[in-house]
Coordinates of C-alpha atoms and ligand atoms in Angstrom, one line a residue:
Chain Y
M1 CA 52.5 64.1 20.0
E2 CA 50.7 63.4 22.9
K3 CA 49.7 60.1 21.7
I4 CA 53.2 58.9 21.0
L5 CA 54.2 60.0 24.5
I6 CA 51.4 57.6 25.8
R7 CA 52.2 55.1 23.3
S8 CA 55.9 55.1 24.2
A9 CA 55.2 55.1 28.0
A10 CA 52.6 51.9 27.4
A11 CA 55.7 50.1 25.5
K12 CA 57.6 50.8 28.5
R13 CA 55.4 49.6 30.5
E14 CA 55.2 46.4 28.7
T15 CA 58.7 45.9 28.3
S16 CA 59.2 46.4 32.2
S17 CA 56.5 44.0 33.2
Q18 CA 58.2 41.4 30.6
F19 CA 61.4 41.8 33.1
Y20 CA 59.3 41.2 35.7
H21 CA 58.9 37.7 34.5
F22 CA 62.5 37.3 34.8
L23 CA 63.0 38.5 38.6
P24 CA 62.3 35.2 40.4
L25 CA 64.7 33.0 37.8
L26 CA 67.3 35.9 37.9
S27 CA 67.0 35.8 42.2
A28 CA 67.3 32.1 42.2
L29 CA 70.3 32.1 39.7
F30 CA 71.8 34.4 42.0
C31 CA 71.5 32.1 44.9
L32 CA 72.7 28.9 42.9
A33 CA 75.7 31.1 42.0
V34 CA 76.4 32.5 45.6
D35 CA 76.4 28.7 46.6
R36 CA 78.7 27.6 43.8
L37 CA 81.5 30.0 44.0
L38 CA 81.7 30.7 47.6
P39 CA 83.4 27.8 49.7
M40 CA 81.8 26.7 52.7
H41 CA 83.1 28.4 56.2
D42 CA 86.1 26.5 57.4
D43 CA 84.9 26.4 61.1
I44 CA 81.6 24.0 59.8
M45 CA 82.6 20.4 60.9
V46 CA 79.8 19.1 59.1
K47 CA 79.8 18.1 56.0
N48 CA 77.8 19.6 52.8
K49 CA 75.8 16.9 51.1
G50 CA 75.1 19.2 48.0
Y51 CA 71.2 18.8 48.4
F52 CA 71.0 22.3 48.6
H53 CA 73.0 22.9 45.6
I54 CA 70.3 20.3 43.6
F55 CA 67.4 22.3 45.2
M56 CA 68.7 25.5 43.9
I57 CA 69.1 23.8 40.3
F58 CA 65.7 22.4 40.4
S59 CA 64.2 25.7 41.6
C60 CA 65.9 27.3 38.8
A61 CA 64.7 25.0 36.1
V62 CA 61.1 25.2 37.5
L63 CA 61.2 29.0 37.1
L64 CA 62.8 28.8 33.5
V65 CA 59.8 26.5 32.8
L66 CA 57.3 28.9 34.3
V67 CA 58.8 32.1 32.6
L68 CA 58.3 29.9 29.1
Y69 CA 55.0 29.1 30.1
A70 CA 54.3 32.9 30.7
M71 CA 55.6 33.9 27.5
I72 CA 52.8 31.7 25.5
S73 CA 49.8 32.0 28.3
P74 CA 48.9 35.6 28.7
D75 CA 46.6 34.3 32.0
F76 CA 49.2 32.5 33.7
A77 CA 51.5 35.5 32.9
K78 CA 49.2 37.9 34.8
K79 CA 49.4 36.0 37.8
F80 CA 52.8 34.9 37.3
R81 CA 53.8 38.8 37.2
Y82 CA 51.8 39.4 40.2
R83 CA 53.5 36.9 42.5
A84 CA 57.1 37.3 41.0
A85 CA 58.2 40.1 43.3
F86 CA 57.3 37.7 46.2
I87 CA 58.9 35.0 44.8
A88 CA 62.2 36.7 44.1
V89 CA 62.5 38.4 47.5
A90 CA 62.0 34.9 48.9
F91 CA 64.8 33.4 47.2
L92 CA 67.0 36.5 48.1
L93 CA 66.0 35.7 51.7
L94 CA 67.2 32.3 51.0
N95 CA 70.3 33.4 49.8
L96 CA 70.9 35.7 52.4
Y97 CA 70.2 32.9 54.9
N98 CA 72.7 30.9 53.1
L99 CA 75.1 33.3 53.2
V100 CA 75.2 33.9 56.9
T101 CA 74.9 30.5 58.1
E102 CA 77.1 28.4 55.8
K103 CA 79.4 31.0 53.9
L104 CA 80.1 33.4 56.3
L105 CA 79.0 31.9 59.8
L106 CA 78.0 35.0 61.3
L107 CA 75.6 33.3 63.6
P108 CA 76.1 30.4 66.0
Q109 CA 75.9 27.1 63.9
L110 CA 74.2 25.3 66.8
Y111 CA 71.1 27.1 66.9
F112 CA 70.9 28.3 63.0
P113 CA 71.9 25.3 60.7
F114 CA 72.6 25.9 57.3
P115 CA 70.1 25.2 54.7
D116 CA 72.0 22.1 53.2
K117 CA 72.1 20.7 56.7
I118 CA 68.1 21.3 56.8
L119 CA 67.6 19.4 53.7
N120 CA 69.6 16.8 54.7
V121 CA 67.2 16.1 57.4
F122 CA 64.3 15.8 55.0
I123 CA 66.0 13.1 53.1
G124 CA 67.8 11.3 56.0
E125 CA 65.0 11.1 58.1
H126 CA 62.2 10.8 56.0
R127 CA 60.7 7.6 57.3
V128 CA 60.5 9.5 60.9
L129 CA 58.8 12.3 59.6
L130 CA 56.3 10.7 57.2
K131 CA 55.6 8.6 60.1
C132 CA 55.0 11.6 62.5
L133 CA 53.0 13.4 59.8
L134 CA 50.7 10.5 59.2
H135 CA 50.5 10.6 63.1
S136 CA 49.7 14.1 63.4
T137 CA 47.3 14.3 60.7
R138 CA 45.2 11.2 61.8
L139 CA 44.7 12.8 65.2
Q140 CA 43.9 16.2 63.5
F141 CA 41.3 14.7 61.6
I142 CA 39.7 13.0 64.1
G143 CA 39.7 15.5 66.7
L144 CA 38.3 18.2 64.0
A145 CA 35.4 15.6 63.3
F146 CA 34.5 15.1 66.5
G147 CA 34.9 18.9 67.4
V148 CA 32.9 20.0 63.9
V149 CA 30.3 17.7 64.5
S150 CA 29.8 18.4 68.1
G151 CA 30.1 22.1 68.0
F152 CA 27.7 22.4 65.1
L153 CA 24.9 20.2 67.0
T154 CA 25.4 22.3 70.3
G155 CA 25.4 25.7 68.2
L156 CA 22.0 24.3 66.3
L157 CA 20.6 23.6 69.5
I158 CA 21.7 26.9 71.5
G159 CA 20.5 29.0 68.2
W160 CA 17.4 27.3 67.8
S161 CA 15.8 26.6 71.1
K162 CA 15.3 29.1 73.7
K163 CA 15.4 26.7 76.3
A164 CA 18.6 25.0 75.4
H165 CA 20.0 28.9 74.7
Y166 CA 19.0 29.4 78.6
W167 CA 20.3 26.2 80.1
I168 CA 23.5 25.2 77.7
N169 CA 24.8 28.7 77.0
P170 CA 26.2 29.7 80.2
L171 CA 27.9 26.4 80.4
V172 CA 29.3 27.6 77.0
K173 CA 30.6 30.8 77.8
L174 CA 32.0 29.4 81.0
M175 CA 34.0 26.6 79.4
G176 CA 35.0 28.4 76.1
P177 CA 37.6 30.7 76.9
I178 CA 39.8 28.4 79.0
P179 CA 42.3 27.3 76.8
S180 CA 42.0 23.5 75.8
T181 CA 45.5 22.9 77.0
A182 CA 44.5 24.0 80.6
W183 CA 42.5 20.7 80.4
I184 CA 45.4 18.6 80.0
P185 CA 46.0 17.2 83.6
I186 CA 42.1 16.1 83.7
T187 CA 42.1 14.7 80.3
L188 CA 45.3 12.4 80.9
V189 CA 43.6 11.0 84.0
A190 CA 40.2 10.7 82.3
F191 CA 41.2 9.0 79.3
P192 CA 42.8 5.4 79.1
T193 CA 44.9 6.6 76.3
T194 CA 47.4 9.6 75.7
F195 CA 45.9 9.3 71.8
G196 CA 42.3 9.4 73.4
A197 CA 43.2 12.5 75.4
S198 CA 44.8 14.4 72.5
V199 CA 42.0 13.8 70.3
F200 CA 39.8 15.2 73.1
L201 CA 41.7 18.1 73.4
V202 CA 42.0 18.9 69.6
A203 CA 38.2 18.5 69.3
L204 CA 37.5 20.6 72.2
S205 CA 39.5 23.8 70.8
V206 CA 37.3 23.1 67.5
W207 CA 34.2 22.7 69.5
F208 CA 33.9 25.9 71.1
P209 CA 34.5 28.4 68.2
V210 CA 32.1 26.3 66.1
T211 CA 29.6 26.2 68.7
V212 CA 29.4 30.2 69.0
Q213 CA 29.4 30.6 65.5
T214 CA 26.6 28.2 64.6
S215 CA 24.3 29.7 67.4
S216 CA 25.1 33.4 66.5
G217 CA 24.8 32.5 62.5
I218 CA 21.3 31.2 63.3
Q219 CA 20.1 33.8 65.8
N220 CA 21.2 36.9 63.5
A221 CA 19.7 35.2 60.2
E222 CA 17.2 37.6 58.8
K223 CA 13.7 36.8 60.7
A224 CA 12.1 37.5 57.3
Y225 CA 13.6 34.1 55.7
F226 CA 11.8 32.2 58.4
E227 CA 8.5 34.0 57.7
V228 CA 9.0 33.3 54.1
A229 CA 9.6 29.7 54.7
S230 CA 6.8 29.0 56.9
T231 CA 4.1 31.0 54.6
L232 CA 5.7 28.3 51.8
G233 CA 4.6 25.7 54.1
A234 CA 7.9 24.7 55.3
S235 CA 7.7 22.6 58.9
T236 CA 9.8 23.6 61.8
R237 CA 12.6 20.5 60.7
Y238 CA 12.6 21.8 57.3
Q239 CA 13.2 25.5 58.4
I240 CA 15.8 24.4 60.4
A241 CA 17.5 22.2 57.6
H242 CA 16.8 24.4 54.9
V243 CA 16.8 28.0 56.3
A244 CA 18.7 28.4 59.5
V245 CA 21.7 26.4 58.5
P246 CA 22.5 27.8 54.9
A247 CA 21.7 31.3 56.6
A248 CA 24.5 30.5 59.4
L249 CA 26.8 28.8 57.0
P250 CA 29.3 32.0 56.6
S251 CA 29.4 32.2 60.2
I252 CA 29.9 28.8 60.9
F253 CA 32.9 28.5 58.4
L254 CA 34.4 31.7 60.3
G255 CA 34.0 29.3 63.7
L256 CA 35.7 26.7 61.6
F257 CA 38.3 28.6 60.5
S258 CA 39.5 29.4 63.9
G259 CA 38.6 26.4 65.6
V260 CA 41.1 25.1 63.0
C261 CA 43.9 27.6 63.6
S262 CA 43.8 27.0 67.5
S263 CA 43.7 23.2 67.2
F264 CA 46.8 23.2 65.4
I265 CA 48.5 25.0 68.5
T266 CA 46.5 22.2 70.8
L267 CA 47.7 19.6 68.6
M268 CA 51.3 20.7 68.8
T269 CA 51.0 21.0 72.7
A270 CA 49.1 17.9 72.7
E271 CA 51.5 15.9 71.2
M272 CA 54.4 17.1 73.4
L273 CA 52.5 15.4 76.3
G274 CA 53.8 12.1 75.8
V275 CA 52.0 10.4 72.6
K276 CA 54.7 8.8 70.5
Y277 CA 55.2 10.0 67.2
G278 CA 53.5 13.0 65.5
I279 CA 55.2 16.4 64.7
G280 CA 54.8 18.2 67.7
W281 CA 56.4 15.4 69.6
Y282 CA 59.3 15.1 67.0
V283 CA 59.7 18.8 67.3
N284 CA 60.2 18.7 70.9
W285 CA 62.1 15.6 71.2
Q286 CA 64.7 17.0 68.6
R287 CA 64.5 20.3 70.6
E288 CA 65.8 18.3 73.8
I289 CA 68.6 16.7 72.3
M290 CA 69.7 20.1 70.8
S291 CA 69.7 19.2 66.9
Y292 CA 68.1 22.4 65.4
A293 CA 68.3 21.3 61.9
N294 CA 65.5 18.5 62.7
V295 CA 63.6 21.1 64.7
Y296 CA 63.7 23.5 61.6
A297 CA 62.9 20.6 59.5
G298 CA 59.7 19.9 61.6
L299 CA 58.5 23.2 61.5
I300 CA 58.7 23.6 58.1
I301 CA 56.6 20.5 57.7
V302 CA 54.3 21.8 60.5
A303 CA 53.9 25.2 58.3
L304 CA 53.3 23.6 54.7
F305 CA 50.8 21.3 56.9
C306 CA 48.7 24.2 58.4
Y307 CA 49.1 25.9 55.2
L308 CA 47.9 23.1 53.1
F309 CA 44.8 22.5 55.5
I310 CA 43.7 26.0 55.8
T311 CA 43.9 26.4 51.6
L312 CA 41.6 23.6 51.3
L313 CA 39.2 24.6 53.8
F314 CA 39.2 27.8 51.8
K315 CA 38.5 26.1 48.8
F316 CA 35.9 24.2 50.3
R317 CA 34.4 27.6 51.6
S318 CA 34.3 29.2 48.2
R319 CA 32.5 26.2 46.6
W320 CA 30.0 25.9 49.2
L321 CA 29.4 29.5 49.6
A322 CA 29.3 30.6 45.9
W323 CA 26.1 32.5 46.4
Q324 CA 27.9 35.1 48.7
K325 CA 29.3 38.3 47.4
G326 CA 32.7 39.2 48.9
V327 CA 34.2 35.8 50.0
I328 CA 37.5 36.2 52.1
Q329 CA 40.3 36.0 50.4
W330 CA 43.2 33.6 51.7
Chain G
M1 CA -12.7 25.0 39.4
V2 CA -13.7 25.5 43.1
I3 CA -13.5 29.2 44.0
S4 CA -12.6 29.2 47.7
G5 CA -10.2 31.5 50.0
A6 CA -13.2 34.1 51.4
I7 CA -11.6 36.3 53.8
R8 CA -13.5 37.9 57.0
M9 CA -11.9 40.2 59.1
Q10 CA -14.0 40.9 62.4
N11 CA -13.2 44.1 64.9
V12 CA -9.3 42.9 64.2
Q13 CA -7.2 45.2 66.3
K14 CA -3.4 45.0 66.3
I15 CA -1.3 46.8 68.9
F16 CA 2.5 46.6 69.1
E17 CA 4.0 46.5 72.8
S18 CA 7.8 47.2 73.2
E19 CA 9.4 47.9 76.0
G20 CA 10.5 51.3 76.7
Y21 CA 8.2 52.4 74.0
E22 CA 4.7 53.9 73.8
N23 CA 2.4 51.2 72.2
V24 CA 1.4 51.4 68.8
R25 CA -1.6 50.9 67.4
A26 CA -1.1 49.4 64.0
L27 CA -4.7 48.8 63.4
D28 CA -7.8 49.6 64.9
R29 CA -11.4 47.5 64.6
V30 CA -11.0 46.3 61.1
S31 CA -14.2 44.5 59.6
V32 CA -14.1 43.4 56.1
T33 CA -14.9 40.6 54.1
M34 CA -13.2 39.6 50.9
A35 CA -15.2 37.4 48.7
A36 CA -13.5 33.9 47.8
G37 CA -11.8 34.7 44.4
S38 CA -11.9 38.4 44.4
F39 CA -9.3 40.8 43.7
V40 CA -9.0 43.5 46.7
S41 CA -6.4 46.1 47.2
I42 CA -5.4 48.2 50.0
V43 CA -3.9 51.8 49.5
G44 CA -3.1 54.4 52.0
A45 CA 0.0 56.6 52.9
S46 CA 2.8 54.7 54.8
G47 CA 2.5 53.3 58.3
C48 CA -1.1 53.1 58.2
G49 CA -1.0 49.4 58.8
K50 CA -0.9 48.0 55.3
T51 CA 1.8 45.5 55.8
T52 CA 0.2 44.4 59.7
L53 CA -3.4 43.7 57.9
L54 CA -1.4 41.4 55.0
R55 CA 0.5 39.8 58.1
L56 CA -2.4 39.3 60.1
I57 CA -4.0 37.6 57.0
A58 CA -1.2 35.3 56.1
G59 CA -1.1 34.2 60.2
L60 CA 2.5 35.9 60.9
E61 CA 1.0 38.1 63.5
R62 CA -1.6 37.3 66.1
P63 CA -4.5 40.0 66.1
S64 CA -4.7 41.7 69.5
G65 CA -8.4 41.6 69.2
G66 CA -11.0 40.4 67.0
N67 CA -10.9 37.5 64.7
I68 CA -9.7 36.6 61.4
F69 CA -11.4 33.8 59.0
V70 CA -10.4 31.9 55.8
D71 CA -13.2 29.9 54.3
D72 CA -14.7 29.9 57.9
K73 CA -11.6 28.7 59.3
E74 CA -9.8 31.0 62.3
V75 CA -6.4 31.9 61.0
A76 CA -4.1 30.3 63.3
G77 CA -0.6 30.6 61.9
P78 CA 1.2 30.5 58.4
H79 CA 0.0 28.5 56.0
H80 CA 0.7 27.3 52.5
E81 CA -2.5 28.1 51.2
R82 CA -2.0 32.0 52.1
G83 CA 1.0 32.6 49.9
L84 CA 2.8 36.0 51.1
V85 CA 5.1 38.5 48.6
F86 CA 6.9 40.6 50.8
Q87 CA 7.7 43.9 50.3
Q88 CA 11.1 43.2 49.7
A89 CA 11.5 40.2 47.7
K90 CA 13.6 38.2 50.2
L91 CA 14.6 35.5 48.0
F92 CA 16.9 33.0 49.7
P93 CA 20.4 34.2 48.7
W94 CA 21.5 30.6 49.2
L95 CA 19.4 29.1 46.4
N96 CA 19.5 29.9 42.8
L97 CA 16.1 31.5 41.0
H98 CA 14.9 27.5 40.0
E99 CA 15.8 26.5 43.6
N100 CA 14.0 29.3 45.1
I101 CA 11.0 28.9 43.1
A102 CA 10.7 25.1 44.1
F103 CA 11.3 25.7 47.7
G104 CA 7.6 25.5 48.4
L105 CA 7.1 22.2 46.7
R106 CA 10.1 20.6 48.1
A107 CA 9.5 21.9 51.7
R108 CA 5.9 19.8 51.0
G109 CA 7.2 17.2 49.5
L110 CA 5.4 17.8 46.2
Y111 CA 8.8 18.5 44.1
E112 CA 8.7 15.3 42.4
Q113 CA 5.2 15.3 40.9
E114 CA 4.9 18.9 39.9
R115 CA 8.6 20.3 39.1
G116 CA 7.0 20.9 35.7
I117 CA 5.2 23.9 37.4
V118 CA 8.4 25.7 38.4
G119 CA 9.6 25.9 34.7
E120 CA 6.0 27.4 33.8
L121 CA 6.2 29.8 36.5
I122 CA 9.6 31.2 35.7
D123 CA 8.1 31.5 32.2
L124 CA 5.3 33.4 33.2
V125 CA 7.1 36.1 35.0
G126 CA 9.8 36.4 32.1
L127 CA 12.9 35.1 33.7
T128 CA 13.5 32.3 31.4
G129 CA 17.0 31.9 31.3
F130 CA 18.1 33.2 34.6
E131 CA 17.2 29.7 36.3
K132 CA 20.5 29.4 37.6
A133 CA 21.2 33.1 38.8
Y134 CA 21.7 33.4 42.5
P135 CA 19.9 36.3 43.5
H136 CA 22.4 38.9 44.2
H137 CA 22.9 38.8 40.2
L138 CA 19.2 39.6 39.7
S139 CA 18.0 43.2 39.5
G140 CA 15.3 44.3 42.2
G141 CA 12.5 43.9 39.7
M142 CA 13.5 40.7 38.8
Q143 CA 13.8 39.7 42.4
Q144 CA 10.2 40.8 43.0
R145 CA 8.9 38.8 39.8
A146 CA 10.7 35.4 41.4
A147 CA 9.5 36.1 44.9
L148 CA 5.7 36.3 43.3
A149 CA 6.5 33.0 41.1
R150 CA 7.8 31.5 44.4
A151 CA 4.4 32.1 46.1
L152 CA 2.5 31.0 43.1
A153 CA 4.2 27.5 42.8
N154 CA 2.1 26.7 45.7
R155 CA -1.3 27.4 44.2
P156 CA -2.5 29.2 47.3
K157 CA -6.1 29.8 47.6
V158 CA -5.0 33.6 48.7
L159 CA -1.9 35.4 47.5
L160 CA -1.1 38.2 49.7
M161 CA 1.2 40.8 48.0
D162 CA 2.9 43.7 49.7
E163 CA 3.7 46.5 47.0
P164 CA 4.8 43.4 44.7
L165 CA 5.2 45.9 41.7
G166 CA 7.1 48.7 43.7
A167 CA 10.3 47.9 42.6
L168 CA 9.6 47.8 38.9
D169 CA 9.7 50.3 35.7
S170 CA 6.8 51.7 34.7
L171 CA 6.6 49.5 31.3
T172 CA 7.2 46.5 33.0
R173 CA 5.3 47.3 35.5
E174 CA 1.9 47.5 33.3
V175 CA 3.0 44.0 31.6
M176 CA 3.0 42.6 35.2
Q177 CA -0.1 44.3 36.3
D178 CA -1.5 42.1 33.1
E179 CA 0.0 39.2 34.3
L180 CA -1.3 39.4 37.7
L181 CA -5.0 39.9 36.1
N182 CA -4.3 36.7 33.9
I183 CA -2.8 34.6 37.2
W184 CA -6.3 35.8 38.9
Q185 CA -8.6 34.8 36.2
S186 CA -7.3 31.7 35.5
R187 CA -6.8 30.2 38.7
G188 CA -9.2 31.8 40.7
T189 CA -7.1 33.0 43.7
T190 CA -8.1 35.6 46.0
M191 CA -5.7 38.4 45.7
V192 CA -5.1 40.7 48.3
M193 CA -2.4 43.7 47.3
V194 CA -1.1 46.7 48.8
T195 CA -0.2 49.3 46.5
H196 CA 0.8 52.9 47.0
D197 CA -0.1 53.5 43.2
V198 CA -3.9 54.3 43.3
E199 CA -4.1 54.1 39.4
E200 CA -3.2 50.4 39.9
A201 CA -5.2 49.6 42.5
V202 CA -8.3 50.7 40.7
Y203 CA -7.2 49.0 37.3
L204 CA -6.8 45.6 38.9
S205 CA -9.4 45.4 41.8
E206 CA -12.9 44.5 42.8
K207 CA -12.6 46.2 45.8
I208 CA -10.1 48.9 47.2
L209 CA -9.9 49.5 51.0
V210 CA -8.4 52.8 51.5
M211 CA -6.8 53.6 55.1
T212 CA -5.4 56.3 56.6
P213 CA -2.7 56.7 58.9
T214 CA -4.6 59.2 61.4
N215 CA -6.8 56.4 63.2
S216 CA -5.3 53.2 61.6
R217 CA -8.7 52.0 60.4
I218 CA -10.4 51.2 56.7
E219 CA -11.4 54.8 55.8
K220 CA -13.5 53.8 52.9
I221 CA -14.3 50.6 51.0
V222 CA -14.7 51.2 47.3
D223 CA -16.4 48.7 44.9
V224 CA -15.1 48.6 41.6
A225 CA -18.0 47.2 38.8
M226 CA -16.1 48.2 35.6
A227 CA -15.4 45.2 33.6
Y228 CA -11.8 43.8 32.4
P229 CA -9.8 45.0 30.7
R230 CA -10.2 48.1 32.1
V231 CA -9.3 51.4 30.2
R232 CA -7.2 53.8 32.1
E233 CA -8.5 57.0 30.3
S234 CA -12.1 56.2 30.6
Q235 CA -14.8 58.2 32.5
E236 CA -15.2 56.0 35.0
F237 CA -11.7 54.8 35.9
R238 CA -11.0 58.7 36.5
R239 CA -13.3 59.0 38.4
I240 CA -13.3 56.2 41.0
K241 CA -9.4 57.3 41.1
E242 CA -10.5 60.7 41.8
Q243 CA -12.8 59.7 44.6
I244 CA -10.1 57.6 46.2
M245 CA -7.6 60.7 45.6
Q246 CA -9.8 62.8 47.5
V247 CA -9.8 60.4 50.7
L248 CA -6.4 60.2 51.1
N249 CA -5.7 64.1 50.5
I250 CA -8.2 65.3 52.8
K251 CA -7.0 63.1 55.3
S252 CA -3.4 64.1 54.5
R253 CA -4.6 68.0 54.8
F254 CA -6.0 67.3 58.0
Q255 CA -3.0 65.8 59.2
A256 CA -0.9 68.6 58.0
A257 CA -2.8 71.0 60.1
E258 CA -2.7 68.9 63.4
Ligands
LIG401 N1 6.8 45.0 64.5 C1 6.3 45.8 64.9 N2 6.6 46.5 66.5 C2 6.4 47.7 66.8 N3 5.5 48.3 65.8 C3 5.4 48.1 64.5 C4 5.6 46.7 64.0 N4 5.3 46.4 62.6 C5 4.9 47.6 62.4 N5 4.7 48.6 63.4 C6 4.2 50.0 63.4 O1 2.8 49.7 63.0 C7 2.3 50.7 62.1 C8 2.0 50.3 60.8 O2 3.3 49.7 60.0 P1 3.0 49.1 58.7 O3 2.0 47.8 58.9 O4 4.2 48.6 58.3 O5 2.5 50.5 57.7 P2 2.5 50.5 56.1 O6 2.8 48.9 55.7 O7 1.1 51.1 56.1 O8 3.5 51.2 55.8 C9 3.6 51.8 62.0 O9 3.3 52.9 62.7 C10 4.7 50.6 62.3 O10 5.9 51.6 63.1
LIG402 MG1 4.6 48.2 54.5

């Protein structure tokens, strides 16, 4: 008797989890239906180009493929089941936004453009957006490279040498907490080009956390590892490269992570200063001329850019720090 | 085989000074010689200065008084000719087993010529098949054996070991004791081992330094002249073991009375 009960409970769980697979697709179909069946609000003067409709059809198609794939791959099914509720709710919210903007116009249309209008920006202005994205990426990478290298070297110096710690550490402590955007007036004078100034600002915002985390990582490395290395015949230089740095690597990554996060903010601010092109510049410019659909499009790109960047960073991290237990999830 | 690695300690003292605390006299006027290629054990209750003595010979600590010579050269700092196996294995967690054992050779630029040694040592300590494993995947006993292999890779003249078999179960422990004897006899390395296991000391060593915590000195030096391999059940074995136990026990009872 008891066994039967257990089995039926298990079967029930099985069917309900099967049902879970369809949740995102159902939510997306609902969104598509609402968009198709309800007319646009009369007071909206802009034409609906139908991009959102196409986007939803595409989304439904993709989700259908995923559902079918989940049926043949148990591994993927498990992951998909985990994400299903999230995806379903995301489409539900998108549906809701479409409803209160385009269909019912419950929000002022100037500040809350309906989804089709935002998608229209991506398509109509893709050239400018792409150019801006490339510009930002270049600025970000150059600044990041300078910041990481200089931060790593400063941190190494402070972390290893007592003398350097004595002389340089107070300087780092004093300068570090100053938000890098506060340097804007000086950098604009000090650098011949605004691009140079922006690179410096991005580099500065990465430099501080990387410096602090590198030096503290080295100082907190277990002394015994250096002792082992020295009894094995490792020179000071070898110990720095093969004990101090790897021991500090988890901490260095923490610095890199927080540096990258604050550099995004610096990047956006720096670009609003008068650099021509760049996503920050674009968003600011569009905000000034009150085209909020373009502002949102820009912000979506910023969000995706940061997300991709940090995801990549964490991929590197889990490769380099495979030896570590309990790697932080992203 | 040129046997070298003779250790001579003269009136060695070690006092730890730390701000806000009373000074700790970890070693007091220790004078002892260990012949080149001999097997020496140090036994004693915890806190009597055994680790400190090893660290002094390794060159990781400077004596507060007295001198330490290895082959008539004064110890000035750590050197690859004096290998040390720490009480906790302290494998580098960012290196896998093979890389850990190769560390010394790599650091000294000898890896290309002598890479074969690494595999042999992994075999010797019974860790074949775990070359790619990171330390946190290895049990405590496996880590300790890996640490032994890591120290051996440099072919040190003196091998200092701080309770190297402490983390092993009794079966593996006896196997490893015989392995240590093999290594010692085939290489002529001077072995200095700290242990809290008196039987282990008698089974392995030619000379046993018995230390007591009351005055941080070597209380008694016992020479063991029995031939190898030794039989744990033999009369002589038991007699020597008993003799050492007595020194340790009397002292601890003495302490309890204080
Ligand atoms: N770095 C140190 N600073 C202060 N005291 C220490 C230090 N290392 C060891 N001691 C003290 O010296 C004494 C001997 O320690 P140790 O050599 O580790 O003993 P054992 O290895 O025999 O247990 C202990 O009282 C210990 O607290
Ligand atoms: Mg100890």
